[in-house]
Coordinates of C-alpha atoms in Angstrom, one line a residue:
M29 CA -31.3 -26.0 -33.0
S30 CA -29.8 -23.2 -33.5
L31 CA -26.1 -21.9 -32.3
L32 CA -28.0 -19.1 -29.6
N33 CA -30.4 -22.0 -28.2
I34 CA -27.1 -24.2 -27.7
A35 CA -25.1 -22.0 -26.0
K36 CA -28.5 -20.6 -23.8
G37 CA -29.0 -24.3 -22.8
T38 CA -25.2 -24.7 -21.6
V39 CA -25.2 -21.1 -20.4
T40 CA -28.1 -22.2 -18.0
K41 CA -27.1 -25.6 -17.4
F42 CA -23.8 -24.6 -15.9
F43 CA -25.8 -21.9 -13.6
T44 CA -28.2 -24.5 -12.0
S45 CA -26.8 -27.9 -12.0
G46 CA -24.4 -29.0 -8.5
Q47 CA -26.0 -29.3 -5.4
N48 CA -27.3 -26.1 -4.3
R49 CA -24.7 -24.5 -2.6
S50 CA -23.4 -24.7 -6.1
V51 CA -25.4 -23.2 -7.8
K52 CA -25.9 -20.3 -5.5
L53 CA -22.1 -19.7 -5.6
K54 CA -22.0 -19.6 -9.2
S55 CA -25.2 -16.9 -9.3
Q56 CA -23.1 -14.9 -7.0
I57 CA -19.9 -14.8 -8.6
M58 CA -21.9 -14.4 -12.1
Y59 CA -23.1 -10.8 -11.1
M60 CA -19.9 -10.3 -8.7
F61 CA -18.3 -10.3 -11.9
I62 CA -20.8 -8.2 -13.7
L63 CA -21.3 -5.3 -11.0
K64 CA -17.4 -5.4 -10.0
G65 CA -17.0 -5.4 -14.0
L66 CA -18.7 -2.0 -14.3
T67 CA -17.1 -0.7 -11.3
M68 CA -13.1 -1.5 -12.5
A69 CA -14.4 -0.5 -15.3
L70 CA -15.2 3.2 -13.4
S71 CA -12.6 3.3 -11.2
L72 CA -10.3 3.2 -14.0
V73 CA -11.6 6.1 -16.2
S74 CA -11.8 8.0 -12.2
V75 CA -7.6 7.6 -12.1
P76 CA -6.8 10.2 -15.3
L77 CA -10.1 12.1 -14.0
T78 CA -9.0 13.0 -10.8
L79 CA -5.5 13.5 -11.9
S80 CA -6.4 16.0 -13.9
Y81 CA -8.7 17.6 -11.7
L82 CA -5.2 17.3 -9.1
D83 CA -1.3 17.5 -9.3
N84 CA 0.8 15.1 -8.9
T85 CA 2.1 16.3 -5.6
R86 CA -1.9 16.2 -4.2
Y87 CA -2.5 13.3 -5.8
G88 CA 0.0 11.3 -4.1
I89 CA -0.3 13.4 -0.9
W90 CA -4.4 12.3 -1.1
V91 CA -3.5 8.5 -1.4
T92 CA -1.0 8.8 1.6
I93 CA -4.2 10.4 3.2
S94 CA -6.8 7.1 2.6
S95 CA -3.7 4.5 3.2
F96 CA -3.8 5.7 6.2
I97 CA -7.0 6.7 7.3
S98 CA -7.6 2.9 5.9
W99 CA -5.5 1.7 8.7
F100 CA -7.9 2.4 11.4
A101 CA -10.0 -0.4 9.5
F102 CA -8.8 -2.8 11.4
L103 CA -9.5 -1.5 14.8
N104 CA -13.1 -3.2 14.2
I105 CA -10.4 -6.4 16.1
G106 CA -11.8 -8.4 13.6
L107 CA -15.5 -8.4 14.4
D108 CA -16.1 -8.9 10.8
S109 CA -14.3 -11.9 10.1
G110 CA -15.4 -13.2 13.6
L111 CA -18.8 -12.6 12.9
R112 CA -18.3 -13.6 9.0
N113 CA -18.3 -17.2 10.7
K114 CA -20.4 -17.0 13.6
F115 CA -23.8 -15.7 11.7
A116 CA -23.0 -18.3 9.0
E117 CA -23.2 -21.0 11.7
C118 CA -26.1 -20.0 13.5
K119 CA -28.6 -19.4 10.6
L120 CA -26.8 -23.0 9.4
N121 CA -28.1 -24.5 12.3
K122 CA -31.2 -22.7 12.5
E123 CA -30.6 -20.5 16.2
D124 CA -31.9 -16.7 15.4
D125 CA -31.8 -15.5 18.9
D126 CA -28.1 -16.0 18.6
A127 CA -27.9 -14.6 15.5
Q128 CA -29.2 -12.2 16.4
M129 CA -26.8 -11.0 19.5
Y130 CA -23.9 -11.5 17.7
V131 CA -25.4 -8.9 15.4
S132 CA -26.8 -7.0 18.2
S133 CA -23.1 -7.2 19.7
T134 CA -20.9 -6.5 16.9
Y135 CA -22.5 -3.0 16.0
A136 CA -22.5 -1.7 19.8
I137 CA -18.8 -2.8 20.1
L138 CA -18.0 -1.1 16.8
S139 CA -19.8 1.9 17.8
V140 CA -18.3 1.9 21.5
I141 CA -14.7 2.2 19.6
V142 CA -15.6 4.7 17.2
L143 CA -16.5 6.9 20.0
V144 CA -13.4 6.3 21.9
L145 CA -11.6 6.6 18.6
Y146 CA -13.5 9.7 17.1
L147 CA -13.6 12.0 20.5
I148 CA -10.1 11.3 20.7
F149 CA -9.4 12.3 17.0
L150 CA -11.7 15.9 17.3
L151 CA -9.5 16.6 21.0
S152 CA -6.6 16.1 18.2
F153 CA -6.5 16.7 14.7
K154 CA -5.7 20.2 14.7
F155 CA -2.2 19.8 16.9
V156 CA -0.9 17.3 14.4
P157 CA 1.7 18.8 12.0
W158 CA 0.3 16.4 9.4
D159 CA 2.2 18.8 6.4
E160 CA 5.2 16.2 8.7
V161 CA 3.2 13.0 8.6
F162 CA 3.0 13.1 4.8
N163 CA 5.8 14.8 3.9
S164 CA 4.1 17.3 1.6
G165 CA 5.2 20.6 2.5
S166 CA 4.0 24.1 4.8
Q167 CA 1.8 25.0 1.8
Y168 CA -0.7 21.9 2.5
H169 CA -1.1 22.4 6.3
S170 CA -4.7 23.7 6.8
E171 CA -5.5 21.8 3.7
L172 CA -4.3 18.7 4.9
I173 CA -5.8 19.7 8.2
W174 CA -9.8 19.4 6.8
T175 CA -9.2 16.8 4.2
V176 CA -8.4 14.9 7.2
F177 CA -11.0 15.8 8.6
W178 CA -13.7 15.3 6.6
A179 CA -12.0 12.0 5.5
F180 CA -12.3 10.3 8.7
T181 CA -15.4 11.6 10.0
F182 CA -17.5 9.7 7.0
F183 CA -15.0 6.9 7.2
S184 CA -16.3 6.4 11.5
L185 CA -19.5 6.3 10.3
N186 CA -19.3 3.4 7.6
F187 CA -16.9 1.8 10.4
I188 CA -20.0 0.9 12.2
F189 CA -22.9 0.5 9.4
R190 CA -20.6 -1.3 7.0
T191 CA -21.1 -4.2 9.2
V192 CA -24.5 -4.8 7.0
Y193 CA -22.4 -6.1 4.5
T194 CA -20.8 -9.0 6.6
I195 CA -24.5 -10.4 7.0
Y196 CA -24.5 -10.9 3.8
T197 CA -21.8 -12.4 2.7
A198 CA -22.0 -14.7 5.7
D199 CA -24.9 -15.4 4.2
Q200 CA -24.2 -16.4 0.6
K201 CA -25.0 -13.1 -1.5
P202 CA -21.8 -10.7 -1.3
S203 CA -23.2 -9.5 -4.4
V204 CA -24.9 -6.4 -2.3
D205 CA -21.4 -5.5 -1.8
S206 CA -21.0 -5.1 -4.9
V207 CA -23.9 -3.0 -5.9
T208 CA -22.8 -0.7 -3.5
N209 CA -19.6 -0.4 -4.5
L210 CA -20.6 0.4 -7.8
A211 CA -23.3 3.2 -6.6
S212 CA -20.4 4.7 -4.6
S213 CA -18.3 4.7 -8.1
I214 CA -21.6 6.2 -10.2
L215 CA -21.5 9.1 -7.3
Y216 CA -18.1 9.3 -7.6
L217 CA -17.6 10.4 -10.8
I218 CA -20.6 12.5 -11.0
F219 CA -18.7 14.2 -8.1
I220 CA -15.5 14.6 -9.7
F221 CA -17.1 16.0 -12.9
V222 CA -18.4 19.0 -11.1
L223 CA -15.7 19.7 -9.0
K224 CA -13.6 19.8 -11.9
Y225 CA -16.4 22.3 -13.9
L226 CA -15.4 24.8 -10.4
N227 CA -12.0 24.6 -11.4
N228 CA -10.7 24.5 -7.7
P229 CA -8.8 22.2 -6.5
K230 CA -8.7 21.4 -3.0
L231 CA -8.1 18.2 -1.5
Y232 CA -11.0 18.1 1.9
L233 CA -13.5 18.7 -1.2
L234 CA -11.7 15.2 -3.0
A235 CA -12.1 13.5 0.4
I236 CA -15.8 14.2 0.3
A237 CA -16.3 13.4 -3.1
I238 CA -14.5 9.6 -2.0
T239 CA -15.6 9.1 1.1
L240 CA -18.9 10.2 1.3
P241 CA -20.8 8.3 -1.3
S242 CA -20.3 5.1 0.4
L243 CA -22.0 6.0 3.3
L244 CA -24.7 7.4 2.1
I245 CA -25.7 3.9 0.2
C246 CA -24.4 2.3 3.2
L247 CA -27.5 4.1 5.3
V248 CA -29.7 2.8 3.1
I249 CA -28.3 -0.5 2.9
N250 CA -28.7 -0.8 6.7
V251 CA -32.7 0.4 6.6
W252 CA -33.7 -1.8 3.4
A253 CA -31.8 -5.0 5.4
F254 CA -33.1 -4.5 8.6
K255 CA -36.9 -3.9 8.1
G256 CA -36.9 -6.6 5.0
E257 CA -35.0 -9.8 4.9
Y258 CA -33.1 -9.5 7.7
K259 CA -35.8 -8.3 10.2
R260 CA -34.8 -11.1 12.8
Y261 CA -31.3 -9.8 13.2
R262 CA -32.0 -6.4 13.2
P263 CA -29.0 -4.9 16.0
R264 CA -31.2 -4.0 19.5
F265 CA -29.8 -3.0 22.9
K266 CA -31.2 -5.6 24.6
F267 CA -29.9 -8.4 22.6
V268 CA -26.4 -6.5 23.2
D269 CA -23.9 -9.5 25.6
V270 CA -20.6 -8.9 25.3
K271 CA -20.0 -12.3 27.7
R272 CA -21.5 -14.3 25.7
S273 CA -20.4 -13.2 22.3
R274 CA -16.5 -14.2 23.8
G275 CA -16.4 -16.5 20.7
L276 CA -16.6 -14.2 18.9
I277 CA -14.7 -12.1 19.9
G278 CA -12.1 -14.7 20.5
L279 CA -12.5 -15.7 16.5
G280 CA -12.4 -11.6 15.8
L281 CA -8.6 -10.9 17.7
R282 CA -7.4 -13.9 15.7
F283 CA -8.7 -12.8 12.5
F284 CA -7.5 -8.4 13.7
I285 CA -3.8 -9.9 14.3
I286 CA -4.3 -11.6 10.7
Q287 CA -5.6 -7.9 9.3
I288 CA -2.9 -5.8 11.2
A289 CA -0.2 -7.5 9.3
G290 CA -1.9 -7.3 6.0
L291 CA -1.9 -4.7 6.8
I292 CA 1.2 -3.5 7.9
I293 CA 2.5 -5.7 4.2
F294 CA 0.5 -4.0 2.3
Q295 CA -0.7 -0.6 3.5
T296 CA 2.6 0.4 4.7
D297 CA 3.9 0.9 0.9
N298 CA 2.0 4.3 0.0
M299 CA 4.3 6.1 3.9
V300 CA 7.7 3.9 3.2
I301 CA 8.1 5.6 -0.6
T302 CA 6.2 9.2 1.0
H303 CA 9.0 9.3 4.0
I304 CA 12.2 7.6 1.1
L305 CA 11.6 8.9 -2.1
G306 CA 8.9 12.3 -1.6
P307 CA 4.9 12.4 -2.3
A308 CA 5.0 12.2 -5.8
F309 CA 7.0 8.7 -6.2
V310 CA 3.6 7.3 -5.1
T311 CA 1.5 8.3 -8.4
P312 CA 3.8 5.7 -10.3
Y313 CA 3.3 3.4 -8.0
Y314 CA 0.2 3.2 -7.5
I315 CA -0.4 4.0 -10.8
V316 CA 1.3 0.6 -11.4
Y317 CA -0.7 -0.9 -8.7
R318 CA -4.1 -0.2 -9.9
Y319 CA -2.7 -1.6 -13.1
F320 CA -2.5 -4.9 -11.7
G321 CA -5.1 -4.0 -9.2
V322 CA -7.2 -5.7 -11.7
V323 CA -6.4 -8.6 -11.8
S324 CA -6.3 -9.1 -8.2
M325 CA -10.0 -7.4 -8.0
L326 CA -11.0 -9.8 -10.8
F327 CA -9.3 -12.7 -8.6
T328 CA -10.5 -11.5 -5.0
M329 CA -14.0 -11.8 -6.6
L330 CA -14.4 -14.8 -8.1
V331 CA -12.4 -16.7 -4.6
N332 CA -14.0 -14.0 -1.9
P333 CA -17.9 -16.1 -2.1
F334 CA -15.7 -19.1 -1.2
W335 CA -15.8 -18.3 2.5
S336 CA -18.7 -19.0 3.7
S337 CA -18.8 -21.8 1.2
F338 CA -16.6 -23.1 2.6
T339 CA -17.9 -22.9 6.6
E340 CA -21.1 -24.4 5.3
A341 CA -19.0 -27.4 3.7
W342 CA -17.3 -27.5 6.7
L343 CA -20.1 -27.9 8.9
K344 CA -21.6 -30.3 6.9
Q345 CA -18.3 -32.5 6.5
D346 CA -18.5 -32.3 2.7
F347 CA -14.8 -32.7 2.0
N348 CA -15.1 -33.7 -1.2
W349 CA -17.0 -30.4 -2.1
I350 CA -14.8 -28.3 -0.4
S351 CA -11.0 -30.6 -2.2
N352 CA -12.9 -30.0 -6.0
A353 CA -13.8 -26.7 -5.1
I354 CA -9.9 -25.7 -4.4
K355 CA -8.4 -27.7 -6.8
K356 CA -11.0 -25.7 -9.5
L357 CA -9.4 -22.6 -8.4
L358 CA -5.7 -23.5 -9.2
Y359 CA -7.0 -24.2 -12.5
V360 CA -8.3 -20.6 -13.0
F361 CA -5.3 -19.5 -11.2
A362 CA -2.8 -21.0 -14.3
G363 CA -4.7 -18.7 -15.8
V364 CA -4.0 -15.8 -14.0
V365 CA -0.4 -17.0 -14.5
L366 CA -0.5 -16.3 -17.7
L367 CA -2.3 -13.2 -17.9
V368 CA 0.2 -11.6 -15.3
I369 CA 2.9 -12.5 -17.5
I370 CA 1.0 -10.5 -20.6
M371 CA 0.5 -7.6 -19.0
V372 CA 4.1 -7.0 -17.0
T373 CA 5.3 -7.5 -20.5
I374 CA 3.0 -4.9 -22.3
G375 CA 2.4 -2.4 -18.6
Q376 CA 4.3 0.4 -20.0
D377 CA 2.3 0.5 -22.7
V378 CA -0.5 0.4 -21.6
I379 CA -0.4 2.9 -18.5
R380 CA 0.6 5.4 -21.1
L381 CA -2.2 5.2 -23.2
W382 CA -4.6 4.8 -20.2
I383 CA -3.0 7.6 -18.4
G384 CA -2.0 9.8 -21.6
R385 CA 1.4 10.6 -20.1
D386 CA 4.5 8.5 -19.3
I387 CA 4.8 8.2 -15.4
K388 CA 8.3 7.4 -15.4
A389 CA 7.9 3.5 -14.0
E390 CA 10.8 1.5 -14.3
F391 CA 10.2 -2.1 -15.5
S392 CA 11.8 -3.6 -12.9
L393 CA 8.4 -2.5 -11.2
F394 CA 6.2 -3.7 -13.4
L395 CA 7.7 -7.0 -13.2
F396 CA 7.9 -7.3 -9.2
M397 CA 4.6 -5.9 -9.0
G398 CA 3.5 -9.0 -11.7
L399 CA 5.0 -11.1 -9.3
F400 CA 3.3 -9.9 -6.0
T401 CA 0.0 -10.3 -7.7
I402 CA 0.0 -13.6 -8.7
I403 CA 1.8 -14.8 -4.8
S404 CA -1.3 -12.4 -3.7
C405 CA -3.7 -14.5 -6.2
W406 CA -2.2 -17.3 -4.4
N407 CA -2.3 -17.2 -1.0
N408 CA -6.3 -15.8 -1.4
I409 CA -7.0 -19.7 -2.7
F410 CA -5.8 -21.0 0.9
A411 CA -6.9 -17.9 3.4
M412 CA -10.3 -18.6 1.9
F413 CA -10.5 -21.9 3.3
L414 CA -8.7 -21.3 6.2
N415 CA -10.9 -18.2 7.6
G416 CA -14.2 -20.1 6.5
I417 CA -13.0 -22.9 8.6
S418 CA -11.8 -20.7 11.6
K419 CA -8.4 -21.8 11.0
T420 CA -5.9 -19.1 12.0
K421 CA -3.2 -20.0 14.8
M422 CA -1.0 -20.9 11.5
Q423 CA -1.5 -17.8 9.3
T424 CA -1.7 -15.5 12.8
I425 CA 2.3 -16.6 13.8
T426 CA 2.7 -16.6 9.3
A427 CA 0.9 -13.3 9.2
V428 CA 3.2 -11.8 12.4
I429 CA 6.9 -13.0 10.7
A430 CA 5.5 -11.4 7.0
A431 CA 4.8 -8.1 9.7
I432 CA 7.6 -8.1 11.5
I433 CA 10.3 -8.4 8.0
N434 CA 8.4 -6.7 5.9
I435 CA 9.2 -2.7 6.6
P436 CA 13.0 -3.7 7.2
L437 CA 13.4 -4.7 4.4
A438 CA 11.5 -2.4 2.0
I439 CA 13.8 0.4 3.5
F440 CA 16.8 -1.6 2.7
L441 CA 15.9 -3.0 -0.4
V442 CA 15.1 1.0 -1.2
K443 CA 18.1 2.6 0.6
N444 CA 21.0 0.1 1.0
M445 CA 19.9 -2.0 -2.7
Q446 CA 18.9 1.6 -4.5
L447 CA 16.2 -0.2 -6.0
G448 CA 13.9 2.2 -5.8
I449 CA 10.3 1.9 -5.5
A450 CA 10.8 -1.4 -6.8
G451 CA 12.3 -2.6 -3.5
V452 CA 9.2 -1.7 -1.0
I453 CA 6.9 -4.2 -3.6
L454 CA 9.9 -6.2 -3.1
S455 CA 9.8 -6.3 0.4
S456 CA 6.2 -7.2 0.3
C457 CA 6.5 -10.2 -1.9
A458 CA 9.4 -11.5 0.4
S459 CA 6.8 -11.1 3.3
L460 CA 4.2 -13.4 1.4
S461 CA 5.9 -15.9 0.0
I462 CA 5.8 -17.3 4.2
F463 CA 2.2 -18.0 4.1
A464 CA 2.4 -19.1 -0.1
I465 CA 3.9 -21.9 1.2
V466 CA 3.6 -22.9 4.2
S467 CA -0.7 -22.6 3.6
V468 CA 0.3 -25.8 0.9
F469 CA 0.8 -28.0 2.7
Y470 CA -1.4 -27.3 6.2
T471 CA -4.7 -26.9 3.4
F472 CA -4.4 -30.4 2.4
Y473 CA -3.2 -32.2 5.5
I474 CA -6.0 -30.4 8.0
I475 CA -9.0 -31.6 4.6
K476 CA -7.0 -35.2 5.4
K477 CA -6.7 -35.6 8.5
S478 CA -10.4 -34.6 9.1
K479 CA -11.3 -37.2 6.1
Q480 CA -9.2 -39.8 7.9
S481 CA -11.3 -39.3 11.5
I482 CA -14.8 -39.6 9.9
L483 CA -13.7 -42.6 8.1
T484 CA -12.5 -43.6 12.3
D485 CA -15.4 -42.7 13.4
E486 CA -17.7 -44.8 10.9
V487 CA -15.7 -47.8 11.8
K488 CA -15.9 -47.8 15.4
R489 CA -19.8 -47.4 14.7
S490 CA -20.4 -49.7 12.8
A491 CA -17.7 -52.3 15.1
V492 CA -20.2 -51.3 17.6

């Protein structure tokens, strides 16, 4: 038997052995690695292309605008996360009518939120001094107005229709989202090549090039899903029932608080840097963030499918599977730590080769960004489990505490301690450390307590 056949047999056995849940999980992870690997490669290519289309200041402004607009994604009040758990539960229990009710109600509530937000935006966006908001200078005022307009318009529509990806993910098919991200990246590269050819560096054109492709693809996926595989669950007005959706809304609100805290920790760094140090300083921060973001993206790609798998395993009381899954993720995490250490060591040389010039990023920025990446990956393991089983109380408490200290600590480290950009990311590390410590003990406490509860019930039944 040739080595090729042996290797083929080993790979086939790996992806086809184990429980049905494990087989599905492994295949989805494989698809996501391939698809997101391609997306990541395109993303790495797009950064120097975009920098060559815009100057440092414009690029820094765009990064800040995109972070600012992404904040509004959290105004879905956690409905996507709530729907993910509720849809998985209903589908597992064959409660199709309830599943359709949850889907329909989610689309309806999000549509109302978007309608209100967009009307407020239309009435006010021309009167907002965007050049002051983004500390960019008056020469960018008119350009900023239309940049924000187009970015927010396409974002608002995407806000509603991205719900379809939650349904696929709840059904343990997260690779569908990866397919659409790859397609969006391809379209963006085509657009940016056209913009470079036209030689007209405008922020609003870049905003359209980035946000329009994902919206178009999202609309196609909605039609595809609800005319095909998920026709039984397609959103219909007569199935909207806000009263019966209280469980979904309540769970969503708890996720919403966690997401808002995450917004403050993960998305305010660019704004803090812009207002204290200036937009030009956002560029080196963002490029180093993207450099380590490769690791975060790969690890998130690995752990994200576990959310819905944990939901199913928990509902079936398969605690051994849950414990083994967490242990395997911790083994992978050990490899992540080693990789990040190497990336910190060679980071400046790699970025110089990648971007083609020195971005003037100090070693301390690489060091703290590496630490931030390690803590984020660690937290992801336990957050996926706790999210999957809808245990959100502890997360909510630690997230609120982290959000409260993050921005004041960042300002203190940048201004008073003179740590510059590195102080901002060090503040995020400190904020995330709270959950990093508490989540481990809480996770294994829950699993142990649940196992003991089942054993107690079995003893009582046998005694009867």
